[in-house]
Coordinates of C-alpha atoms and ligand atoms in Angstrom, one line a residue:
M1102 CA 178.0 169.4 115.8
I1103 CA 174.4 170.3 116.2
V1104 CA 172.0 167.5 116.9
L1105 CA 168.4 167.7 116.6
V1106 CA 166.6 164.9 118.9
I1107 CA 163.0 164.0 117.6
N1108 CA 160.4 161.9 119.3
C1109 CA 157.7 161.7 117.2
G1110 CA 153.8 160.3 118.6
S1111 CA 150.7 160.0 116.6
S1112 CA 149.6 163.7 117.5
S1113 CA 152.7 165.4 118.8
I1114 CA 156.3 165.8 117.9
K1115 CA 158.6 166.3 120.6
Y1116 CA 162.2 168.0 120.1
Q1117 CA 165.5 168.9 121.5
L1118 CA 168.6 170.6 120.1
F1119 CA 171.8 169.8 121.0
R1120 CA 175.3 171.2 120.8
M1121 CA 177.6 168.2 120.7
P1122 CA 180.0 166.8 122.0
A1123 CA 179.1 169.1 124.9
N1124 CA 175.7 167.4 125.3
E1125 CA 174.4 171.0 125.8
V1126 CA 170.7 171.7 125.3
M1127 CA 169.8 174.7 123.2
A1128 CA 166.3 174.4 122.9
S1129 CA 163.4 172.0 123.1
G1130 CA 159.8 172.1 122.6
I1131 CA 156.6 169.9 122.0
L1132 CA 154.1 170.4 119.1
E1133 CA 150.8 169.0 120.4
C1134 CA 147.5 168.4 118.9
I1135 CA 148.7 167.8 115.5
G1136 CA 145.5 167.6 113.0
T1137 CA 143.3 169.7 115.4
E1138 CA 142.1 173.1 115.8
E1139 CA 144.0 173.4 119.2
S1140 CA 147.5 172.6 117.9
A1141 CA 150.2 174.4 119.7
L1142 CA 153.8 174.5 120.0
T1143 CA 155.6 175.0 123.1
H1144 CA 159.3 176.2 122.7
K1145 CA 161.8 176.5 125.2
T1146 CA 165.1 178.3 125.3
L1147 CA 167.6 179.0 128.0
G1148 CA 165.2 180.2 131.0
N1149 CA 162.4 181.4 128.5
K1150 CA 159.4 179.7 127.2
H1151 CA 157.4 180.3 124.1
L1152 CA 153.8 179.4 123.2
I1153 CA 153.1 179.4 119.3
E1154 CA 149.4 178.7 118.5
Q1155 CA 148.9 177.6 115.0
K1156 CA 146.8 175.2 113.4
I1157 CA 149.0 172.3 112.1
S1158 CA 147.4 169.7 109.9
G1159 CA 150.2 167.1 109.5
H1160 CA 153.6 165.9 110.7
S1161 CA 155.5 167.6 107.5
E1162 CA 154.0 170.8 108.5
G1163 CA 154.7 170.6 112.0
M1164 CA 158.5 169.5 111.4
A1165 CA 158.3 172.7 109.3
L1166 CA 157.3 174.9 111.9
I1167 CA 159.9 173.6 114.4
L1168 CA 162.8 174.3 112.2
D1169 CA 161.2 177.7 111.3
T1170 CA 161.1 178.5 115.2
L1171 CA 164.6 176.9 115.6
V1172 CA 166.0 179.9 113.1
D1173 CA 163.7 182.4 114.0
E1174 CA 165.1 185.8 114.7
K1175 CA 163.4 186.5 118.2
V1176 CA 163.2 183.0 119.6
G1177 CA 165.4 181.0 117.5
V1178 CA 169.1 179.3 118.7
I1179 CA 170.6 178.9 115.0
S1180 CA 170.7 181.2 112.0
E1181 CA 170.5 178.5 109.4
I1182 CA 169.0 175.2 109.1
S1183 CA 172.2 174.0 107.4
E1184 CA 173.8 174.1 111.0
I1185 CA 172.1 171.1 112.0
G1186 CA 174.6 168.2 111.4
A1187 CA 172.5 165.2 112.2
V1188 CA 168.9 164.2 113.4
G1189 CA 168.5 161.2 116.1
H1190 CA 165.0 159.7 116.0
R1191 CA 163.6 157.6 119.0
V1192 CA 162.3 154.4 117.5
V1193 CA 160.0 152.4 119.8
H1194 CA 160.7 148.6 118.3
G1195 CA 163.7 147.3 116.4
G1196 CA 162.7 143.7 116.9
E1197 CA 165.9 141.2 116.8
A1198 CA 167.1 143.4 114.0
Y1199 CA 169.1 146.1 116.1
S1200 CA 170.9 145.8 119.3
G1201 CA 172.1 149.5 118.6
S1202 CA 171.5 152.5 117.0
V1203 CA 171.5 152.8 113.1
I1204 CA 172.2 155.3 110.2
L1205 CA 168.7 155.3 108.6
D1206 CA 168.4 154.3 105.0
D1207 CA 165.7 152.8 103.0
N1208 CA 166.5 149.1 104.4
V1209 CA 166.0 150.2 108.1
I1210 CA 163.1 152.3 107.4
A1211 CA 161.5 149.3 105.7
T1212 CA 162.6 147.0 108.6
I1213 CA 161.0 149.6 111.0
R1214 CA 157.9 149.4 109.2
D1215 CA 158.0 145.5 109.4
F1216 CA 158.0 145.9 113.2
S1217 CA 154.8 148.1 113.1
D1218 CA 152.5 145.0 113.8
L1219 CA 154.6 144.8 117.1
A1220 CA 154.3 148.5 118.1
P1221 CA 151.0 149.7 116.3
L1222 CA 150.8 152.6 118.7
H1223 CA 154.5 153.7 118.4
N1224 CA 156.3 152.7 115.1
P1225 CA 154.1 154.0 112.5
P1226 CA 154.5 157.6 114.1
N1227 CA 158.0 157.3 114.4
L1228 CA 158.2 156.5 110.7
I1229 CA 155.9 159.7 110.2
G1230 CA 158.5 161.8 111.9
I1231 CA 161.5 160.0 110.2
E1232 CA 159.7 160.7 106.7
A1233 CA 158.9 164.5 107.8
A1234 CA 162.2 165.3 108.9
S1235 CA 164.1 163.7 105.8
K1236 CA 161.8 165.7 103.7
V1237 CA 162.7 169.1 105.4
L1238 CA 166.4 168.1 105.8
P1239 CA 167.1 165.9 103.1
E1240 CA 170.9 166.0 103.2
V1241 CA 171.4 165.5 106.6
I1242 CA 172.0 162.2 108.1
Q1243 CA 169.4 160.6 110.3
V1244 CA 170.0 157.9 113.1
A1245 CA 167.4 155.6 114.7
V1246 CA 167.9 155.0 118.3
F1247 CA 165.7 152.0 119.3
D1248 CA 164.0 151.5 122.9
T1249 CA 164.5 147.8 122.3
A1250 CA 168.2 147.9 121.6
F1251 CA 169.8 147.4 124.8
H1252 CA 167.6 144.5 125.8
Q1253 CA 168.6 142.6 122.9
S1254 CA 171.3 141.3 125.3
I1255 CA 168.8 139.2 127.3
P1256 CA 169.5 135.6 127.0
E1257 CA 167.1 133.2 125.2
K1258 CA 165.8 131.7 128.7
A1259 CA 164.7 135.0 130.0
Y1260 CA 163.1 136.1 126.4
M1261 CA 161.3 133.1 125.5
Y1262 CA 157.6 132.6 126.7
A1263 CA 156.2 129.1 127.5
L1264 CA 154.2 129.1 124.4
P1265 CA 154.3 126.7 121.4
Y1266 CA 157.8 127.4 120.0
E1267 CA 155.8 127.7 116.6
Y1268 CA 154.8 131.4 117.6
Y1269 CA 158.2 132.5 118.2
E1270 CA 159.2 131.5 114.7
K1271 CA 156.1 132.4 112.8
Y1272 CA 155.2 135.5 114.6
Q1273 CA 158.6 136.4 116.8
V1274 CA 156.4 136.3 119.8
R1275 CA 159.2 136.9 122.4
R1276 CA 160.0 139.4 125.3
Y1277 CA 161.6 142.7 123.6
G1278 CA 161.7 145.3 126.6
F1279 CA 161.4 148.7 126.4
H1280 CA 162.8 152.2 127.8
G1281 CA 166.2 150.8 126.6
T1282 CA 167.7 154.1 126.3
S1283 CA 166.8 155.0 129.9
H1284 CA 168.1 151.8 131.5
H1285 CA 171.4 152.2 129.4
Y1286 CA 171.8 155.7 130.1
V1287 CA 171.4 155.3 134.1
T1288 CA 173.5 152.2 134.0
K1289 CA 176.3 154.0 132.6
R1290 CA 176.0 156.7 135.2
A1291 CA 175.5 153.9 137.7
A1292 CA 178.9 152.6 136.9
S1293 CA 180.4 156.2 136.8
M1294 CA 179.2 156.7 140.2
L1295 CA 180.4 153.1 141.3
E1296 CA 183.6 154.0 139.8
K1297 CA 183.5 150.6 138.3
S1298 CA 184.1 149.6 134.5
L1299 CA 180.7 149.0 132.9
D1300 CA 181.4 145.4 132.1
K1301 CA 182.0 144.8 135.8
T1302 CA 178.4 146.8 137.0
N1303 CA 175.5 144.7 138.1
V1304 CA 172.4 147.1 138.7
I1305 CA 168.5 146.6 138.6
T1306 CA 167.3 149.8 137.2
C1307 CA 163.7 151.1 137.8
H1308 CA 162.2 153.5 135.2
L1309 CA 159.2 154.6 137.0
G1310 CA 157.2 157.2 134.7
N1311 CA 154.0 157.0 133.3
G1312 CA 155.4 153.6 131.7
C1313 CA 157.2 151.4 134.3
S1314 CA 159.7 148.9 133.6
I1315 CA 162.6 147.3 135.8
T1316 CA 165.8 145.9 134.2
A1317 CA 168.5 143.4 135.5
V1318 CA 172.0 144.5 134.0
K1319 CA 174.8 142.1 134.6
G1320 CA 178.4 143.3 133.6
G1321 CA 176.7 146.6 132.0
K1322 CA 174.3 144.4 129.8
S1323 CA 170.7 144.0 130.1
I1324 CA 169.9 140.2 131.0
D1325 CA 166.1 140.5 132.0
T1326 CA 163.5 143.1 131.9
S1327 CA 159.9 143.4 133.1
M1328 CA 158.2 144.7 129.8
G1329 CA 157.7 141.6 127.2
L1330 CA 156.5 141.7 123.7
T1331 CA 154.8 145.1 124.3
P1332 CA 155.0 147.9 126.9
L1333 CA 151.9 145.9 128.7
E1334 CA 153.8 143.5 130.8
G1335 CA 155.6 143.9 134.2
V1336 CA 154.7 145.9 136.9
A1337 CA 151.4 148.0 137.2
M1338 CA 151.9 151.5 135.6
G1339 CA 149.7 154.8 135.2
T1340 CA 147.0 153.2 133.3
R1341 CA 148.4 149.8 132.2
S1342 CA 148.1 146.5 134.3
G1343 CA 151.2 144.9 134.0
D1344 CA 151.1 141.3 134.7
I1345 CA 147.7 139.5 135.0
D1346 CA 146.6 136.0 134.6
P1347 CA 146.1 135.6 131.1
A1348 CA 142.7 134.0 131.9
I1349 CA 141.2 136.9 132.9
V1350 CA 140.9 138.2 129.4
F1351 CA 138.8 135.2 128.6
Y1352 CA 136.9 135.1 131.6
L1353 CA 135.8 138.7 131.3
M1354 CA 134.9 138.5 127.4
S1355 CA 132.6 135.5 128.6
K1356 CA 131.1 137.5 131.4
D1357 CA 130.3 140.8 129.0
E1358 CA 129.2 139.7 125.4
N1359 CA 130.0 143.7 124.5
L1360 CA 133.5 143.4 125.1
T1361 CA 135.6 143.2 121.9
I1362 CA 139.0 142.5 121.6
E1363 CA 139.9 146.3 120.9
E1364 CA 138.0 147.2 124.3
V1365 CA 140.0 144.5 126.3
N1366 CA 143.1 146.1 124.9
N1367 CA 142.1 149.7 125.9
I1368 CA 141.2 148.4 129.1
L1369 CA 144.4 146.8 129.8
N1370 CA 146.4 149.6 128.2
K1371 CA 144.5 152.9 129.3
K1372 CA 142.1 152.0 132.1
S1373 CA 144.0 150.0 134.6
G1374 CA 147.0 150.4 136.7
L1375 CA 147.2 153.2 139.1
L1376 CA 143.8 154.9 137.3
G1377 CA 141.8 151.5 137.4
I1378 CA 142.4 150.6 141.0
S1379 CA 142.1 154.0 142.4
G1380 CA 139.4 155.3 139.9
I1381 CA 140.8 158.8 140.6
S1382 CA 144.1 159.4 138.5
N1383 CA 147.0 157.7 136.7
D1384 CA 149.1 160.8 138.1
M1385 CA 151.3 159.7 141.5
R1386 CA 151.2 163.2 142.7
K1387 CA 147.6 163.3 142.7
L1388 CA 147.3 159.9 144.3
V1389 CA 149.8 160.7 147.0
A1390 CA 147.9 163.8 147.9
E1391 CA 144.3 161.8 147.7
A1392 CA 145.7 158.9 150.0
E1393 CA 147.0 161.6 152.7
K1394 CA 143.3 162.9 152.8
G1395 CA 142.4 159.4 153.5
S1396 CA 141.4 157.8 150.4
A1397 CA 141.4 154.1 150.8
R1398 CA 141.5 153.3 147.0
A1399 CA 144.4 155.6 146.2
Q1400 CA 146.2 154.0 149.2
L1401 CA 145.5 150.4 147.8
A1402 CA 146.8 152.0 144.4
L1403 CA 150.1 152.9 145.9
D1404 CA 150.4 149.6 148.0
V1405 CA 149.8 147.4 144.8
Y1406 CA 152.1 149.7 142.6
A1407 CA 155.1 149.7 145.2
Y1408 CA 154.4 145.7 146.1
K1409 CA 154.8 144.7 142.4
I1410 CA 157.8 146.6 141.9
R1411 CA 159.2 145.2 145.3
K1412 CA 158.6 141.5 143.9
Y1413 CA 160.5 142.3 140.6
V1414 CA 163.5 143.7 142.6
G1415 CA 163.7 141.0 144.7
S1416 CA 163.6 138.5 141.9
Y1417 CA 166.3 140.2 139.8
M1418 CA 168.4 140.2 142.8
A1419 CA 168.1 136.3 142.6
V1420 CA 168.8 136.3 139.0
L1421 CA 171.9 138.6 139.5
G1422 CA 173.5 137.5 142.7
R1423 CA 175.6 140.5 143.4
V1424 CA 173.9 144.0 143.2
D1425 CA 176.1 146.9 143.3
A1426 CA 173.2 149.3 143.1
I1427 CA 169.4 149.5 143.0
V1428 CA 168.6 152.7 140.6
F1429 CA 165.5 154.6 140.5
T1430 CA 164.6 157.0 137.7
G1431 CA 161.7 158.4 135.7
G1432 CA 159.1 161.1 137.0
I1433 CA 158.1 158.8 140.0
G1434 CA 161.4 157.2 140.5
E1435 CA 163.2 160.6 140.9
N1436 CA 160.6 162.5 142.8
N1437 CA 158.9 160.2 145.0
P1438 CA 160.8 159.4 148.2
F1439 CA 157.6 157.7 149.8
I1440 CA 157.4 155.3 146.9
R1441 CA 160.9 154.6 146.9
T1442 CA 160.5 153.7 150.7
E1443 CA 157.5 151.3 150.2
I1444 CA 159.4 149.6 147.3
L1445 CA 162.5 149.1 149.4
S1446 CA 161.2 148.4 153.0
G1447 CA 160.7 144.7 152.7
L1448 CA 164.1 144.1 151.3
G1449 CA 165.9 144.7 154.9
A1450 CA 166.3 140.9 155.3
L1451 CA 168.3 141.1 152.1
G1452 CA 170.5 143.5 153.1
I1453 CA 169.0 146.5 151.3
Q1454 CA 169.0 149.5 153.7
I1455 CA 167.5 153.1 152.8
N1456 CA 168.8 156.4 154.6
E1457 CA 165.5 158.3 155.0
E1458 CA 167.3 161.6 155.7
A1459 CA 169.1 161.2 152.3
N1460 CA 165.9 159.8 150.4
N1461 CA 163.7 162.5 152.1
A1462 CA 166.0 165.5 151.0
P1463 CA 165.0 167.3 148.0
S1464 CA 167.3 167.2 145.3
S1465 CA 167.3 166.7 141.7
D1466 CA 171.3 165.6 141.3
E1467 CA 172.3 162.2 141.1
R1468 CA 172.7 160.7 144.5
D1469 CA 173.3 157.8 146.8
I1470 CA 170.5 157.1 149.3
A1471 CA 171.8 154.0 151.0
T1472 CA 173.2 153.6 154.6
E1473 CA 176.6 153.0 155.2
E1474 CA 175.6 149.2 156.2
S1475 CA 173.3 148.6 153.0
R1476 CA 174.7 145.5 151.0
S1477 CA 173.8 147.6 147.7
H1478 CA 173.7 151.3 146.9
I1479 CA 170.4 152.8 146.1
F1480 CA 171.0 155.5 143.7
V1481 CA 168.5 158.3 142.2
I1482 CA 169.5 159.3 138.8
P1483 CA 167.6 161.4 136.8
T1484 CA 167.2 160.1 133.1
N1485 CA 168.2 161.8 130.0
E1486 CA 166.8 159.8 126.9
E1487 CA 167.0 162.7 124.8
G1488 CA 170.6 163.5 125.7
Y1489 CA 171.5 159.7 125.0
I1490 CA 169.9 159.9 121.6
A1491 CA 171.8 162.8 120.8
E1492 CA 175.1 161.0 122.0
E1493 CA 174.4 158.0 119.9
T1494 CA 173.6 160.0 117.0
F1495 CA 176.6 162.0 117.2
I1496 CA 178.9 159.2 117.6
L1497 CA 177.3 157.7 114.3
A1498 CA 177.4 161.0 112.2
D1499 CA 180.7 161.7 113.2
K1500 CA 182.1 158.4 112.3
K1501 CA 180.2 158.7 108.9
D1502 CA 181.6 162.2 108.4
G1503 CA 185.0 160.9 109.0
Ligands
ADP1983 P1 156.7 159.8 131.1 O1 156.7 158.4 131.2 O2 155.5 160.1 130.3 O3 158.1 160.4 130.6 P2 157.3 160.8 133.4 O4 158.7 160.3 133.8 O5 157.4 162.3 133.5 O6 156.4 160.4 132.5 O7 156.5 160.5 134.8 C1 155.2 160.8 135.0 C2 155.0 160.5 136.6 O8 156.0 161.1 137.4 C3 153.5 160.8 137.1 O9 152.8 159.8 137.9 C4 154.2 162.3 137.9 O10 152.9 162.4 138.9 C5 155.3 161.7 138.6 N1 155.8 162.8 138.9 C6 156.5 163.8 137.9 N2 156.9 164.9 138.8 C7 156.9 164.6 140.1 C8 157.3 165.2 141.4 N3 157.8 166.3 141.5 N4 156.7 164.5 142.4 C9 156.3 163.1 142.4 N5 155.7 162.7 141.4 C10 156.2 163.1 140.1

């Protein structure tokens, strides 16, 4: 079966075409700047990259261009659209309704729409993607794979905020957690590297990309995670503050009367984190280079970033008791040995020991970078969120096809 995976944002559509069950990537790409003069599709096939610059005014038109490209005589990889057996959509927020992936129907779509209040930046564009794909592929099974689903196993004591209970009842204010596809995928890979069954696997997974989150996984299930009601909570990120004293919001608003709720929201989500502290960039590569050149603010941003992650890892060791492995994934987690060392350096007293030679060896493979003596393994595992979505989609579509 051929499965198309779609990750639809407000002005972009990312896609990957998979041959299943081999999980082989046939093509991938991104259509960016939808609705502007600059819209362009970058389409990749085995070893080749094609840039198609074309004005695209909306998501349906964008989806049609992607499908045309997939069947194009020169750059396409299939001959007919009908070869696509199922479409898998990344959906950010599934609230308390979904602890796994589901086949989309009108009810599911209505529920995703209901959760738009909880994820106003993500669920509406995800729905636009679902609508656009259903329009151009009306007969094809569409599946929703939720970022929140893996974390639905988190117990009440960990998801409940110490706020008046009525806000949970009235407005569903609780921890949901995100990056679930990535945390779940690397947990399964870690179990395989440990040669343990998933239900006996305890790991702490660190997804460190532009957004960052840490998850405590017990017996293969998420039991706590650093992101909360929204992806703003937790460790410091590229541009997000992560945890702060909530009173800072009222204090700042009392000091600067021009600060509106929207602007504070914008500051915490878009102007904080690595970018906010350094004043230079949210890009880890740039910050490491600037710190090496002597920038004190870049160094401070790196120090704050690693310190906050170390605190989460330490607290999740306390939550889990036995930790089989600490797992690093995401653009930073997979590629930055310096940050991995900074995070783990203070955990020696808890028996965590990194093997610096293995840590610094360039590799893009799954690997163990702990010393023989370390109490827990330290794994670097490249994430594969699209591959995970393709797998989930294939399993559900295959079952339905009977
Ligand atoms: P997203 O969360 O948007 O998917 P990524 O997982 O690609 O983002 O992570 C982006 C971050 O990873 C950036 O801070 C970037 O600097 C960092 N990064 C990506 N590749 C490398 C690399 N080779 N070395 C160090 N940092 C990297």
